[in-house]
Coordinates of C-alpha atoms in Angstrom, one line a residue:
M4 CA 106.5 113.8 75.6
N5 CA 104.7 116.5 77.4
R6 CA 102.0 116.6 74.8
T7 CA 101.3 113.3 74.6
K8 CA 100.9 112.8 78.5
N9 CA 98.2 116.2 78.0
I10 CA 96.4 114.7 75.7
F11 CA 96.0 111.7 77.8
I12 CA 95.2 113.2 80.6
A13 CA 92.3 115.3 78.7
F14 CA 90.9 111.8 77.3
I15 CA 90.9 110.3 81.3
S16 CA 89.1 114.0 82.1
L17 CA 86.9 113.4 79.3
I18 CA 86.0 109.6 81.0
V19 CA 85.2 111.4 84.2
A20 CA 83.0 114.0 83.1
C21 CA 80.9 111.5 81.0
Y22 CA 80.8 109.3 84.3
M23 CA 79.4 112.5 85.9
V24 CA 76.7 113.0 83.9
S25 CA 75.6 110.1 82.5
C26 CA 73.3 109.3 84.9
R27 CA 71.7 113.0 85.8
K28 CA 68.6 112.9 88.0
D29 CA 66.3 114.9 85.7
F30 CA 63.6 113.8 87.5
L31 CA 64.2 115.4 90.9
E32 CA 63.2 118.4 92.1
L33 CA 63.8 120.0 95.4
Q34 CA 60.4 121.0 97.9
P35 CA 61.3 124.2 100.0
K36 CA 62.6 121.9 102.8
G37 CA 65.2 120.1 100.7
K38 CA 63.1 116.8 100.3
V39 CA 63.4 114.7 97.3
I40 CA 60.3 114.4 95.3
A41 CA 60.3 110.6 94.6
R42 CA 57.3 109.0 94.4
T43 CA 57.1 105.2 93.1
L44 CA 59.7 102.7 93.4
A45 CA 61.3 102.8 90.3
D46 CA 62.4 106.3 91.5
Y47 CA 63.7 105.3 94.7
D48 CA 65.7 102.5 92.7
L49 CA 66.8 105.0 90.6
L50 CA 68.4 106.5 93.1
L51 CA 70.6 103.7 93.6
S52 CA 71.7 102.9 90.6
N53 CA 72.8 106.9 89.8
L54 CA 76.6 106.3 88.6
D55 CA 77.7 109.1 91.5
M56 CA 77.2 106.0 93.5
L57 CA 80.0 104.1 91.7
N58 CA 82.4 106.8 90.9
T59 CA 83.5 108.2 94.4
G60 CA 86.0 110.3 93.2
T61 CA 88.3 109.7 96.0
E62 CA 92.1 109.2 95.4
S63 CA 94.0 110.3 97.9
Q64 CA 94.5 107.4 100.0
V65 CA 96.9 106.1 97.1
A66 CA 99.3 109.1 97.9
M67 CA 99.4 108.5 101.3
G68 CA 100.0 104.7 101.7
D69 CA 103.8 103.8 102.3
D70 CA 103.5 101.2 99.3
V71 CA 104.4 104.3 97.4
A72 CA 107.7 106.6 97.1
A73 CA 108.2 109.6 94.6
V74 CA 110.2 110.3 91.8
N75 CA 111.4 113.9 90.5
P76 CA 111.2 115.5 88.2
Y77 CA 107.9 114.3 88.0
F78 CA 107.1 115.1 91.3
S79 CA 108.0 118.5 91.3
G80 CA 105.3 118.9 88.8
A81 CA 102.4 117.3 89.9
A82 CA 99.2 119.2 91.8
L83 CA 99.8 120.5 94.9
R84 CA 97.4 118.5 96.3
T85 CA 99.2 115.7 95.7
Q86 CA 102.7 116.9 97.0
R87 CA 100.9 117.7 99.9
L88 CA 99.3 114.3 100.6
F89 CA 102.4 112.5 100.0
R90 CA 104.3 114.4 102.3
W91 CA 101.1 114.0 104.7
D92 CA 101.2 117.9 105.2
A93 CA 98.9 119.3 108.2
M94 CA 96.7 121.8 105.0
I95 CA 95.5 119.9 102.1
Y96 CA 93.1 122.3 100.7
E97 CA 93.5 126.2 100.8
P98 CA 91.0 127.7 103.3
G99 CA 88.3 128.5 100.2
E100 CA 88.8 124.7 98.6
N101 CA 86.5 121.7 99.3
A102 CA 87.7 118.5 100.1
T103 CA 87.5 115.9 97.6
E104 CA 87.2 113.1 100.0
M105 CA 83.7 114.7 101.2
A106 CA 82.2 115.6 98.2
M107 CA 80.8 112.8 96.4
P108 CA 80.1 110.7 100.0
M109 CA 78.1 113.7 101.0
Q110 CA 76.2 114.1 97.7
N111 CA 75.5 110.3 98.2
I112 CA 74.3 110.2 101.8
Y113 CA 71.9 112.7 100.8
S114 CA 70.6 110.3 98.4
L115 CA 70.3 107.5 100.6
N116 CA 69.0 109.3 103.1
A117 CA 65.8 110.2 101.1
I118 CA 65.7 106.6 100.2
I119 CA 65.6 105.4 103.8
N120 CA 63.0 108.1 105.3
E121 CA 60.7 108.1 102.2
V122 CA 60.8 104.5 100.5
M123 CA 58.6 103.1 102.7
Q124 CA 56.2 105.5 101.8
A125 CA 56.4 104.7 97.7
V126 CA 53.0 105.0 95.6
D127 CA 53.6 100.9 94.3
G128 CA 55.5 98.1 95.1
T129 CA 54.9 95.2 97.6
E130 CA 56.2 95.9 101.2
K131 CA 58.9 93.4 100.5
Q132 CA 60.2 95.3 97.6
R133 CA 60.1 98.5 99.4
K134 CA 61.8 96.8 102.3
E135 CA 65.0 95.5 100.1
V136 CA 65.6 99.1 98.3
L137 CA 65.3 100.2 102.3
A138 CA 68.0 97.7 103.2
Q139 CA 70.3 98.6 99.9
A140 CA 70.1 102.2 100.8
K141 CA 71.1 101.3 104.5
A142 CA 73.7 98.7 103.4
V143 CA 75.2 102.0 101.0
R144 CA 75.1 104.4 104.0
A145 CA 77.0 102.2 106.0
W146 CA 79.8 101.4 103.4
T147 CA 80.0 105.5 102.5
Y148 CA 79.9 106.3 106.6
F149 CA 82.9 103.9 106.7
L150 CA 85.0 105.3 103.9
L151 CA 84.4 108.6 105.6
I152 CA 85.1 108.0 109.3
N153 CA 88.6 106.3 107.8
Y154 CA 89.3 109.9 106.1
F155 CA 88.2 111.9 109.2
G156 CA 88.1 110.4 112.0
K157 CA 91.1 108.7 114.3
P158 CA 91.5 105.0 113.7
Y159 CA 88.9 102.6 116.4
D160 CA 90.8 101.9 119.4
V161 CA 88.8 100.7 121.9
G162 CA 90.3 102.9 125.3
T163 CA 89.7 106.0 123.5
A164 CA 87.0 105.7 121.0
A165 CA 84.2 107.1 122.9
S166 CA 85.5 110.0 123.3
D167 CA 87.5 110.3 119.6
P168 CA 85.7 112.7 117.5
G169 CA 84.3 111.4 114.4
Y170 CA 82.5 112.5 111.5
P171 CA 79.2 114.1 111.5
V172 CA 76.1 111.7 111.5
I173 CA 73.3 112.9 108.8
T174 CA 70.6 111.1 108.7
Q175 CA 68.1 113.6 107.2
A176 CA 67.8 114.7 103.3
D177 CA 67.3 118.4 104.3
V178 CA 69.3 120.9 101.8
T179 CA 68.7 123.3 104.3
A180 CA 70.3 122.0 107.2
T181 CA 74.3 124.4 107.2
R182 CA 75.6 122.9 110.6
F183 CA 76.6 119.7 111.8
T184 CA 78.9 118.5 115.0
R185 CA 81.4 115.5 115.0
A186 CA 79.8 112.6 116.7
T187 CA 82.6 110.2 118.2
V188 CA 84.5 107.5 116.5
K189 CA 82.5 104.6 118.4
E190 CA 79.2 106.7 117.3
V191 CA 80.1 106.4 114.0
Y192 CA 81.1 102.6 114.1
D193 CA 77.8 102.1 116.0
F194 CA 75.8 103.9 113.1
I195 CA 77.6 101.5 110.8
I196 CA 77.2 98.6 112.5
S197 CA 73.2 99.6 112.7
D198 CA 72.7 100.0 109.8
L199 CA 74.2 96.9 108.7
Q200 CA 72.2 95.0 111.4
A201 CA 69.1 96.0 109.7
A202 CA 70.0 95.9 106.2
I203 CA 71.5 92.1 106.0
P204 CA 67.8 90.6 106.7
E205 CA 66.4 92.3 104.0
L206 CA 68.9 92.2 101.0
P207 CA 68.5 90.1 98.3
A208 CA 70.1 86.9 98.9
R209 CA 71.5 86.4 95.4
T210 CA 74.1 88.5 94.0
T211 CA 72.5 89.6 90.6
H212 CA 74.8 92.8 89.7
R213 CA 77.6 94.4 91.0
L214 CA 76.8 97.8 90.9
R215 CA 73.9 97.1 94.0
M216 CA 74.5 95.6 97.1
S217 CA 73.7 92.3 98.0
K218 CA 73.5 90.1 101.1
A219 CA 77.0 88.8 100.6
A220 CA 78.4 92.2 100.1
A221 CA 77.1 93.5 103.1
E222 CA 78.1 90.3 104.9
A223 CA 82.0 91.0 104.1
L224 CA 81.8 94.8 104.8
M225 CA 80.4 93.4 108.2
G226 CA 83.4 91.4 108.6
K227 CA 85.8 94.4 107.3
V228 CA 84.5 96.9 109.9
Y229 CA 84.8 94.0 113.1
T230 CA 88.3 93.5 111.3
F231 CA 89.2 97.3 111.5
M232 CA 87.7 97.4 115.3
G233 CA 90.1 94.9 115.9
R234 CA 87.3 92.5 116.9
F235 CA 88.2 89.6 115.0
S236 CA 86.4 86.9 116.5
E237 CA 83.3 88.7 115.6
A238 CA 84.3 89.5 111.9
I239 CA 84.7 85.6 110.8
P240 CA 81.1 84.6 110.8
H241 CA 80.2 87.6 108.5
L242 CA 83.2 86.6 106.4
N243 CA 82.1 82.9 106.4
A244 CA 78.4 84.1 105.8
A245 CA 79.7 85.9 102.6
F246 CA 81.3 83.5 101.1
A247 CA 78.4 81.2 101.6
D248 CA 76.0 83.6 99.9
L249 CA 78.3 83.6 96.7
T250 CA 77.5 80.1 96.3
N251 CA 74.4 80.6 94.7
A252 CA 75.4 84.2 93.1
A253 CA 73.2 84.7 89.8
I254 CA 76.5 85.9 87.9
P255 CA 79.7 85.2 88.1
V256 CA 81.9 86.0 91.1
E257 CA 85.8 84.4 91.6
L258 CA 89.0 85.1 91.3
Y259 CA 91.0 85.5 87.9
D260 CA 94.0 82.9 87.4
Y261 CA 96.6 85.5 86.3
N262 CA 98.4 81.8 85.1
V263 CA 95.9 81.5 82.4
T264 CA 94.5 85.5 81.9
L265 CA 97.8 86.5 81.7
A266 CA 99.4 83.8 79.3
P267 CA 99.7 84.0 76.2
G268 CA 96.1 84.5 74.0
G269 CA 94.5 84.7 77.4
A270 CA 92.0 87.2 78.7
F271 CA 94.2 89.9 79.8
T272 CA 96.4 89.9 77.1
P273 CA 97.9 91.6 75.4
V274 CA 99.5 93.9 77.8
S275 CA 100.1 97.4 75.9
I276 CA 101.8 100.6 77.6
F277 CA 98.1 100.8 79.6
G278 CA 98.8 97.8 81.0
P279 CA 96.7 94.4 80.7
A280 CA 93.6 94.5 79.6
Y281 CA 91.4 93.9 82.9
P282 CA 87.9 94.4 82.9
Q283 CA 85.6 97.0 83.3
V284 CA 83.9 97.5 86.6
D285 CA 80.7 95.4 85.7
Y286 CA 82.5 92.7 84.1
N287 CA 84.7 92.2 86.8
T288 CA 84.0 88.8 88.4
E289 CA 86.0 89.8 91.4
N290 CA 83.4 92.7 92.3
L291 CA 81.0 91.7 94.9
Y292 CA 79.9 95.3 95.3
A293 CA 81.6 98.2 93.0
K294 CA 83.1 101.6 93.9
Q295 CA 85.7 102.6 92.0
F296 CA 87.9 106.3 91.4
I297 CA 89.6 107.2 88.5
N298 CA 93.6 106.9 89.7
T299 CA 96.1 108.7 87.1
W300 CA 98.6 106.9 89.2
S301 CA 97.9 104.0 87.1
F302 CA 97.6 105.5 83.8
V303 CA 99.6 108.4 82.6
N304 CA 101.3 110.0 85.9
S305 CA 104.6 109.0 86.8
E306 CA 105.3 111.3 89.9
L307 CA 103.9 108.2 92.5
V308 CA 105.5 104.7 91.8
M309 CA 105.8 101.3 93.9
S310 CA 108.3 101.9 96.8
T311 CA 111.8 99.8 97.3
E312 CA 110.3 98.0 100.3
T313 CA 107.4 97.2 98.7
A314 CA 108.8 96.0 95.3
A315 CA 111.2 93.7 97.5
L316 CA 108.3 92.0 98.7
F317 CA 107.3 90.2 95.2
K318 CA 109.2 87.4 93.7
S319 CA 110.1 87.9 90.6
S320 CA 107.5 85.2 89.2
D321 CA 104.3 86.7 91.1
L322 CA 102.2 87.7 87.9
R323 CA 100.7 90.9 90.0
L324 CA 104.3 92.6 88.8
R325 CA 102.9 92.5 85.1
F326 CA 100.6 95.6 86.1
Y327 CA 103.6 97.2 87.0
S328 CA 106.1 99.0 84.5
S329 CA 109.9 100.1 85.1
M330 CA 109.4 103.0 82.8
P331 CA 107.3 106.1 83.2
F332 CA 104.6 107.2 80.8
P333 CA 105.1 107.1 78.0
A334 CA 108.8 107.1 78.2
G335 CA 111.9 107.7 79.7
P336 CA 114.6 106.6 82.1
A337 CA 113.9 103.8 84.2
Y338 CA 113.0 104.2 87.4
P339 CA 115.4 103.6 90.5
A340 CA 116.1 100.7 92.9
G341 CA 114.1 98.4 91.4
M342 CA 110.8 100.6 91.7
R343 CA 107.7 100.4 89.4
R344 CA 104.6 102.3 88.1
R345 CA 101.1 101.1 88.1
T346 CA 99.8 100.7 84.5
G347 CA 96.4 100.0 85.1
P348 CA 93.2 99.8 85.1
P349 CA 92.5 103.6 85.1
A350 CA 89.8 103.1 87.8
S351 CA 90.8 101.5 91.0
Q352 CA 88.2 99.3 92.1
Y353 CA 87.9 99.6 96.3
G354 CA 84.2 98.5 96.9
I355 CA 84.0 95.0 98.1
L356 CA 86.7 92.7 96.5
L357 CA 86.8 89.1 96.8
P358 CA 90.6 88.7 96.6
E359 CA 90.3 91.3 100.4
L360 CA 87.5 88.8 101.2
Y361 CA 90.3 86.1 100.8
L362 CA 92.7 88.2 102.8
L363 CA 90.2 89.4 105.6
R364 CA 89.2 86.0 106.8
A365 CA 92.9 84.9 106.5
E366 CA 94.2 87.4 108.7
C367 CA 91.5 86.9 111.3
K368 CA 91.5 83.5 111.2
A369 CA 95.3 83.8 111.7
R370 CA 95.0 86.2 115.0
M371 CA 92.3 83.8 116.5
N372 CA 95.0 81.1 116.1
D373 CA 93.7 79.4 113.4
L374 CA 96.4 78.6 111.1
V375 CA 95.5 75.8 109.5
T376 CA 92.6 77.7 107.5
A377 CA 94.4 81.1 107.7
K378 CA 96.7 79.5 105.5
E379 CA 94.3 78.0 103.0
D380 CA 92.9 81.3 102.3
V381 CA 95.7 83.0 101.7
E382 CA 97.3 80.3 99.3
A383 CA 93.9 80.2 97.6
L384 CA 94.5 83.3 96.2
R385 CA 98.2 82.7 95.7
R386 CA 97.3 80.0 93.8
K387 CA 95.9 82.4 91.3
R388 CA 98.5 85.2 91.4
M389 CA 101.8 83.4 90.5
P390 CA 102.7 79.4 89.4
L391 CA 101.6 77.0 91.9
A392 CA 105.5 75.8 93.1
D393 CA 105.6 79.8 94.2
A394 CA 102.2 80.4 95.8
A395 CA 102.7 78.3 99.0
V396 CA 103.2 80.1 102.8
P397 CA 106.5 79.0 103.6
S398 CA 106.4 76.1 106.2
G399 CA 108.0 78.0 109.2
I400 CA 106.1 81.7 108.8
A401 CA 102.7 79.2 108.4
S402 CA 103.2 77.8 112.1
D403 CA 103.6 81.2 113.7
K404 CA 100.5 82.8 114.5
D405 CA 102.2 86.0 114.3
Q406 CA 104.4 85.9 111.2
L407 CA 101.4 84.4 109.3
T408 CA 99.3 87.6 110.2
R409 CA 102.1 89.7 109.0
F410 CA 102.6 87.8 106.1
I411 CA 98.9 88.2 104.9
L412 CA 99.0 91.9 105.8
E413 CA 101.9 91.9 103.4
E414 CA 100.1 89.9 100.8
R415 CA 97.2 92.9 101.0
I416 CA 100.3 94.9 100.0
R417 CA 101.4 93.1 97.4
E418 CA 97.5 92.3 96.3
F419 CA 96.3 96.2 96.7
A420 CA 99.8 98.2 95.7
L421 CA 99.6 101.4 94.7
Q422 CA 95.9 101.4 94.9
G423 CA 95.0 102.7 98.2
F424 CA 94.4 99.9 100.3
R425 CA 97.4 100.0 102.6
W426 CA 96.9 103.8 103.7
F427 CA 93.3 101.8 105.7
D428 CA 95.8 99.4 106.7
M429 CA 98.4 101.7 108.3
R430 CA 95.4 103.4 110.1
R431 CA 94.2 100.3 112.3
L432 CA 97.8 98.8 112.6
S433 CA 98.9 102.2 114.2
V434 CA 96.3 101.2 117.2
D435 CA 96.9 97.1 117.1
P436 CA 98.3 95.7 120.2
V437 CA 100.5 93.2 118.4
F438 CA 102.2 95.8 115.5
K439 CA 102.0 99.3 116.4
T440 CA 105.3 98.9 118.3
T441 CA 106.7 97.4 115.2
V442 CA 105.4 100.2 112.3
G443 CA 107.3 103.6 111.7
Y444 CA 106.1 105.1 108.3
T445 CA 108.0 107.4 105.9
H446 CA 107.8 108.4 102.2
T447 CA 110.8 108.9 100.1
L448 CA 111.1 111.0 97.2
Y449 CA 114.0 110.4 94.8
N450 CA 115.8 112.7 93.1
A451 CA 117.2 113.1 89.9
S452 CA 120.7 113.3 91.5
G453 CA 121.8 113.8 94.7
P454 CA 120.2 112.8 98.2
V455 CA 117.1 111.6 98.6
T456 CA 114.3 113.5 100.6
T457 CA 112.5 111.4 103.7
Y458 CA 109.2 112.4 105.3
T459 CA 107.9 110.8 108.4
L460 CA 104.6 110.1 109.1
Q461 CA 103.0 112.1 112.5
P462 CA 100.6 110.3 114.4
E463 CA 98.5 113.0 114.3
R464 CA 98.5 112.9 110.5
F465 CA 96.6 109.5 110.3
V466 CA 93.5 111.6 110.4
L467 CA 92.6 114.5 107.5
R468 CA 92.0 117.8 108.9
F469 CA 88.7 119.1 107.8
P470 CA 88.7 122.1 105.1
Q471 CA 89.3 125.5 106.8
K472 CA 85.7 126.2 104.8
I473 CA 83.8 123.6 106.8
I474 CA 84.9 124.6 110.0
D475 CA 83.8 128.0 109.3
Q476 CA 80.4 126.9 108.3
N477 CA 80.0 125.3 111.4
P478 CA 81.0 126.9 114.3
G479 CA 82.3 125.5 117.0
M480 CA 83.1 121.7 115.3
Q481 CA 86.8 120.7 115.9
N482 CA 88.7 120.2 114.0
N483 CA 91.9 117.4 113.5
P484 CA 95.1 119.0 114.5

C-alpha cells in the first residue's frame, strides 16, 4: 500500500513540477535595479498569462479549517508542517525555512508591480489595450494581497484595523529591496479596494478566458472583500454587477447540475478511486477567474478528513458527498464516525467561483434582512447539488434573519469542505458582531484505539507567524504573537 501511495505522490510531484516550468520567463532579464526588461504589450500580457499566476501552491488553509479532522496512523506519518498547521501551533516553519504561503504570491507581486509601473510605456499597442493590461494586473494584485492579509493579518475589525499589524504593501518591482515594514490591516484593505476601484472601469466587460481577470471577476472580488470587512450593504451592488456582467460572457459560466453530471452516463462519471471526472481548470464552467493549489488531501493523502460535525451537515441525498470516500487511499479500514476523505479533484479551485458568488450574495442579503431573495440565491445553488425535493431551505429557517445567515454559512461548508474556504470564514466570524460569541474552534485527532486528542484554536492563532528568516531580514519588523 505504501509503495502505491508513493507512486501517486511522485506523480503529483511531477504534475507540480510541470506547472512550475511550463511557462518559463525566458524573455526576461533583470537590470541592476531589478527592473524587468519587457518592452512590448505582448511581453506584459505574457506576464499575466504565466502559469505561476494560476498555481499559487498555498494549501495550508485546508489543514487549519474546523471542517477537517485527523486520523491515525496516517496523521503521525504526515509532514511536520501538516501536523503543526492542524494543531494550530505557533511555529509552523523552522528558523531557516521560507513560508510557502508567501513564496509564489510574492513572486507574482513582483511581476504584477512590473506590469503596473511600466505597461503604459510599452512601445506598441493602443492606450486602451495598455490600460486593460494595467487594470488586469491591479485586479490580480488585489486578489493576491487579499490572500496574504488573510494569512498574516488579523481579521478585519473596524474598531482595531487601523492599528492591527497587516502585511507589507510593496508597489515597486525592485529585487534589490531587502527591508520591508508592515502596513496596518486597514491600510492593506484600503490598498486592495483602491486597486479594484481603479481596475474595474478598464477591465474587459466580457469574460473571455478563465485565466484572465474580467470585470465580472473583479466585481465579485470587491463584493467578497466588503463581505469580509462586514460591509454587507456595500458588497451587494458589486455582487449584483458581477452577475449582470456574466450575462454576456463569451465562454460558458454556469453551475454544474450534479443531478445530471453525476447521473449514470453523466459528464462526471464514472466515479473512480480518484473521485468524479471533474473538469480541468480552463474547462470548469464554475470558474470566473482561476486560481488553484495542489491539494493532496483531496487525492492521495489520508490523514485529513471531513470532521464528524461537517459530515452531520449533509443530507444523505446531497450529491456533493460523491466527492468523498469513507475509505483511506488506496485502501484500508473505513474511517470512524462517518468521516470521509476528499477524492478529487487534486487541484483545488479557490479563485473567483460562481458557487461562492451565489453564497456571498445570499449571505449579504440575509444580513440586510432581504430574506426572500437570499433564500432564492442559496436554493439556486442547492438545486444543482441535490434532488429538487431536498433543495428548499426549511421554512422556519428561511423566515429568520440569523438562522438563514447561519444556514448559508453552513452551506459554504457543504459546498467547499476540505477545500480551504472554511479557515477564512472562521477568521472573519471570529470578529463578527452576531456570531463571534457562538463560535469555538477545535480539531480532533482520532487514534486507532484509545481516547481522541482535541486541539483548541487560541485567538492569536487566527494569524500565521512570519518565519524567523523574514524577521531576521527585516530588523524592527513586528511578528505576530
